[in-house]
Coordinates of C-alpha atoms in Angstrom, one line a residue:
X1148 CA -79.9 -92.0 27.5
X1149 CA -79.2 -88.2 28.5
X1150 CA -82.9 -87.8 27.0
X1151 CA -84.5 -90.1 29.7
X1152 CA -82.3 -88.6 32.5
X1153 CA -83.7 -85.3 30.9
X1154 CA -87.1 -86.4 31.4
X1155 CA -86.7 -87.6 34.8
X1156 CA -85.8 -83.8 36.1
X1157 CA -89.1 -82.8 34.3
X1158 CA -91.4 -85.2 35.6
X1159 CA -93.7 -84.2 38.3
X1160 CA -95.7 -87.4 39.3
X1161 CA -92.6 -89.8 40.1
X1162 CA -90.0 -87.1 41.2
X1163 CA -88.5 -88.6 44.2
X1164 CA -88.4 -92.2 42.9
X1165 CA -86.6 -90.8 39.6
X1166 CA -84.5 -87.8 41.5
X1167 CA -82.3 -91.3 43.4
X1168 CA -81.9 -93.0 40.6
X1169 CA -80.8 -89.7 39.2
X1170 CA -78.8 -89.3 41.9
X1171 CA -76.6 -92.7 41.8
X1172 CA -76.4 -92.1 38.3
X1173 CA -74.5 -89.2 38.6
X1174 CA -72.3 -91.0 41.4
X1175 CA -71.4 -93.1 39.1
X1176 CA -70.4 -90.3 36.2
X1177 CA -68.0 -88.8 37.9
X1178 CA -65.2 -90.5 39.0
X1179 CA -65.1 -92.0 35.6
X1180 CA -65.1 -89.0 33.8
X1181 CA -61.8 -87.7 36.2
X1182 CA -59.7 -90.6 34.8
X1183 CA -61.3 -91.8 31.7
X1184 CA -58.1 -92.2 29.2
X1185 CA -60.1 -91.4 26.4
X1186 CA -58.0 -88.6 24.7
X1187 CA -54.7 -90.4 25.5
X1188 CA -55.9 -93.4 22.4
X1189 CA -53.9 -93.1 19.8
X1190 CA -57.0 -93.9 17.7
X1191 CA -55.2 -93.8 14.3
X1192 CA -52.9 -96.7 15.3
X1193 CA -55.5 -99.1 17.1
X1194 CA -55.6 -102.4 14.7
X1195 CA -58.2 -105.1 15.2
X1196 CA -57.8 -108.2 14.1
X1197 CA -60.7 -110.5 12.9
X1198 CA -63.1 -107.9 13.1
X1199 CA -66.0 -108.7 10.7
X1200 CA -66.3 -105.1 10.0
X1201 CA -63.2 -103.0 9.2
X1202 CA -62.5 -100.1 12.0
X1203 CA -65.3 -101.3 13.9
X1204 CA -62.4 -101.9 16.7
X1205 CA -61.4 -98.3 16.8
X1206 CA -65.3 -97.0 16.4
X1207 CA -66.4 -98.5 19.5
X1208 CA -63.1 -96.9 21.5
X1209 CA -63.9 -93.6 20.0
X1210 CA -67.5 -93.7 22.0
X1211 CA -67.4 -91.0 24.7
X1212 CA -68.7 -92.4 28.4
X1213 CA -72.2 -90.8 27.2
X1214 CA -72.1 -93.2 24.6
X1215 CA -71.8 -95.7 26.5
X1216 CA -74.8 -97.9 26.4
X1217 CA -75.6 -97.0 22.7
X1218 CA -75.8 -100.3 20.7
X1219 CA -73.8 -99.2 17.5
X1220 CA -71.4 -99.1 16.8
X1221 CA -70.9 -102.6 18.1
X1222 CA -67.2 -104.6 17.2
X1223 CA -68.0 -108.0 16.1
X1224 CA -65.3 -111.1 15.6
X1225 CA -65.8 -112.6 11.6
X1226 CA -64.1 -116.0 11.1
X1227 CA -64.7 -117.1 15.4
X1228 CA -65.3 -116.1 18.1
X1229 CA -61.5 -114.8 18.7
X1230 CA -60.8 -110.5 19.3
X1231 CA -56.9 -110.0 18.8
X1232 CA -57.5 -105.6 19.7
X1233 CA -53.9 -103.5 19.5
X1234 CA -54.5 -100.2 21.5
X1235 CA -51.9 -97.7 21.8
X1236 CA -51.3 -94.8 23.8
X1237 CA -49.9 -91.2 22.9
X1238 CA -47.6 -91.2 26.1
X1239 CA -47.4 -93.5 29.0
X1240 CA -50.1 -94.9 31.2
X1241 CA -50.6 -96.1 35.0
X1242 CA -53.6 -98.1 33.9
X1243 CA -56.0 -98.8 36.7
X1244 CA -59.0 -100.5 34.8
X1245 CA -60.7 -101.5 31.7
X1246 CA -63.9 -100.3 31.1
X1247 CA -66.3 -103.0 28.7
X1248 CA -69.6 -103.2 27.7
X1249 CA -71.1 -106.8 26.2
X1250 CA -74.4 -108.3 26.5
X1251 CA -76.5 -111.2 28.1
X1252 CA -76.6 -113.1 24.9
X1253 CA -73.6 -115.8 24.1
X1254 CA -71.9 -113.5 22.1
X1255 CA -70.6 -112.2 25.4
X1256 CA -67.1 -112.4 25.1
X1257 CA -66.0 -114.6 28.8
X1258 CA -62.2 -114.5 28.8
X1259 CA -59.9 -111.3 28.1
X1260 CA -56.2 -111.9 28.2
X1261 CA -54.0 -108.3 28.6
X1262 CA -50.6 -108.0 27.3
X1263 CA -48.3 -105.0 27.9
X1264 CA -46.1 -103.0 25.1
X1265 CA -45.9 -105.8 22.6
X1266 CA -47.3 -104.7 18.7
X1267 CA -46.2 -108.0 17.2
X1268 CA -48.8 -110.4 18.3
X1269 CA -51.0 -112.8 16.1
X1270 CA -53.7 -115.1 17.5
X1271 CA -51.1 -117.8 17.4
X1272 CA -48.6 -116.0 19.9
X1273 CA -51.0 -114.8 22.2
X1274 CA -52.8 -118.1 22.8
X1275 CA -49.0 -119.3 23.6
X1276 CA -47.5 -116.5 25.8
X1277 CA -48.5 -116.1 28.8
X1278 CA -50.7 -112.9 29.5
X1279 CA -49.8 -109.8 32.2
X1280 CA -53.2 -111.0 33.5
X1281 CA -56.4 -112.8 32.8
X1282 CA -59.7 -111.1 33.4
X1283 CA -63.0 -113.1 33.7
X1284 CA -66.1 -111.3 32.4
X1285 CA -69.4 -111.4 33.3
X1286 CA -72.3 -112.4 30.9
X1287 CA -74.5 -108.6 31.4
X1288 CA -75.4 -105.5 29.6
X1289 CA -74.2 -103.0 32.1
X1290 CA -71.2 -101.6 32.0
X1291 CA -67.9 -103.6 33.6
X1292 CA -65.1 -101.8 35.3
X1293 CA -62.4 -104.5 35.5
X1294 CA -59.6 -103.5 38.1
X1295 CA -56.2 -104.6 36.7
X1296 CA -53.0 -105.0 39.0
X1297 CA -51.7 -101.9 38.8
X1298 CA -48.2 -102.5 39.6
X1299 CA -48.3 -104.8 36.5
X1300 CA -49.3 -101.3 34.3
X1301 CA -47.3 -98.6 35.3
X1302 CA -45.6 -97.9 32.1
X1303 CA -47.9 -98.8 29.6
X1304 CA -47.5 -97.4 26.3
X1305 CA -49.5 -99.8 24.2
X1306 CA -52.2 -102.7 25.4
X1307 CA -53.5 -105.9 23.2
X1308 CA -56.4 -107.2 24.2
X1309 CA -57.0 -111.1 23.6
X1310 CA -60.6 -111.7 23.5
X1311 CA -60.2 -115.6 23.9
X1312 CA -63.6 -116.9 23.7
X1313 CA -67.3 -116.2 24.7
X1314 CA -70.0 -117.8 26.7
X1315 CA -71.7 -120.0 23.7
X1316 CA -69.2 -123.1 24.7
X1317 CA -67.9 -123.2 20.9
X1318 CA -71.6 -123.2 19.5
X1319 CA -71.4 -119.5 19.2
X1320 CA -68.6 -117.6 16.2
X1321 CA -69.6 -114.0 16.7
X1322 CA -68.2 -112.4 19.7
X1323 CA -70.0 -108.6 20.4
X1324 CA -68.4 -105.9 22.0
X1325 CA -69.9 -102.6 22.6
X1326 CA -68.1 -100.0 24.5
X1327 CA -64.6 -100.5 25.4
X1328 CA -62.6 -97.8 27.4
X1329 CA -59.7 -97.1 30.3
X1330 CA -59.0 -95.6 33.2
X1331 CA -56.0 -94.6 34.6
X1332 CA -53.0 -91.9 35.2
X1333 CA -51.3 -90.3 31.7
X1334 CA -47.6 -89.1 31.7
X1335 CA -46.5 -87.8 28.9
X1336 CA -43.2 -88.9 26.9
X1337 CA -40.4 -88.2 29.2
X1338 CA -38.8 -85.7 26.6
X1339 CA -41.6 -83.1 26.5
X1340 CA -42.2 -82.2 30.0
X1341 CA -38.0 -82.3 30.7
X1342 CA -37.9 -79.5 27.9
X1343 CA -41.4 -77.8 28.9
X1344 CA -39.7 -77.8 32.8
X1345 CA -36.5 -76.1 31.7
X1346 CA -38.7 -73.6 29.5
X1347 CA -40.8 -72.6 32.5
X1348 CA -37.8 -72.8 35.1
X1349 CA -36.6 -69.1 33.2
X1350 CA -38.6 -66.9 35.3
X1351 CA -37.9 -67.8 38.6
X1352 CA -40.6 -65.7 40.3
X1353 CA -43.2 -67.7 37.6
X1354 CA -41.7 -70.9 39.2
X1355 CA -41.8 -70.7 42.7
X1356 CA -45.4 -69.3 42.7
X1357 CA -47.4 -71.3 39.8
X1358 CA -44.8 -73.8 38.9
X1359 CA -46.1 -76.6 41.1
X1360 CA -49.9 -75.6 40.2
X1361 CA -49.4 -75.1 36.6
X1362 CA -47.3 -78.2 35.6
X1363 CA -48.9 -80.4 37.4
X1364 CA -47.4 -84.2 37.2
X1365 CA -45.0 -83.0 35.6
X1366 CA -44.0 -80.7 38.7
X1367 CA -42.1 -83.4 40.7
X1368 CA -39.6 -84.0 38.1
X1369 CA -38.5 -80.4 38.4
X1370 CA -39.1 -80.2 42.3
X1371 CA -35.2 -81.1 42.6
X1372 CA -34.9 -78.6 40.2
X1373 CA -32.1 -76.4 40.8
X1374 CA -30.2 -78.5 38.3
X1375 CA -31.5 -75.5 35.8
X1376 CA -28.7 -73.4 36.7
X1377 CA -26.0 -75.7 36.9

């Protein structure tokens, strides 16, 4: 893909037809890239079960948002059409959206069911709980940003992800997911910046000046913060 948006900038004949398209593409980049959870995974931990290939789960989370439309890796269900995905997260998470990437064909997967900070679910239990929420997807090849209700997702530390079925209508066992990714707001563990605060509250000069820019999030915790010196 970056080849083609390479050869667009070098292309004489067609420059203003390919310079838009350029254009909305890079629209489109940015935002994602500002809160693309991608380094918050905790890649080591993800487990996928009924994957017909082992990892493949984790290999199509570890695809950057260049790799995005790239066909493999490519997660595909074994046994039916059912995805059970477990996807934890090194801190805590305001989750805003799921980013997915399927296909046209009937492998499509059509109904994703999200659960919140549970690690002990089979295909059995989710089928019988009842979801945080229920997202509908749509049958293309481009790249789905699925809002979820944030208020639901404010502290999420892990996420499963139910892959219920797909659009073959039961004549179709292999469900095919490409790119699978998430946007949101990362906080880390609420021990490390409490002791990082308190470390950076020693100079006071450092504190007043920099504190707010240079901790960041983190910064309203110690905005009350004259509770160093007591």
């Amino acid at each position: 893909m970056s080849h083609h948006c390479h050869d667009e900038h070098s292309g004489h004949g067609h420059g203003d037809h390919d310079h838009d398209h350029a254009h909305d593409h890079s629209d489109d980049i940015t935002p994602a890239l500002q809160s693309l959870l991608y380094e918050q995974v905790d890649f080591g931990a993800v487990n996928t079960l009924n994957e017909a290939e082992p990892r493949s789960g984790t290999a199509i989370l570890q695809k950057t948002w260049a790799q995005r439309l790239e066909s493999e890796p490519e997660l595909q269900s074994d046994a039916d059409e059912q995805l059970l995905m477990f996807v934890p997260f090194t801190g805590q998470v305001r989750l805003h959206s799921i980013l997915l990437r399927t296909s046209t064909t009937d492998s499509a997967p059509r109904t994703l069911k999200l659960f919140l900070n549970r690690d002990d679910l089979d295909f059995s239990t989710a089928s019988d709980l009842a979801p945080a929420q229920t997202l509908e997807l749509s049958q293309t090849n481009e790249v789905q940003d699925l809002p979820v209700k944030r208020a639901l997702f404010n502290t999420t530390r892990s996420l499963t992800l139910f892959f219920e079925d797909n659009f073959g209508d039961g004549d179709e066992d292999v469900t095919r997911v490409s790119y699978l990714a998430f946007k949101g707001e990362f906080m880390r563990l609420n021990k490390e910046p409490v002791n990082f605060l308190y470390e950076a509250a020693a100079n006071p000069g450092d504190h007043k000046v920099k504190g707010t820019a240079s901790l960041g999030m983190g910064s309203s915790i110690g905005g009350p913060g004259g509770r160093d010196g007591m």
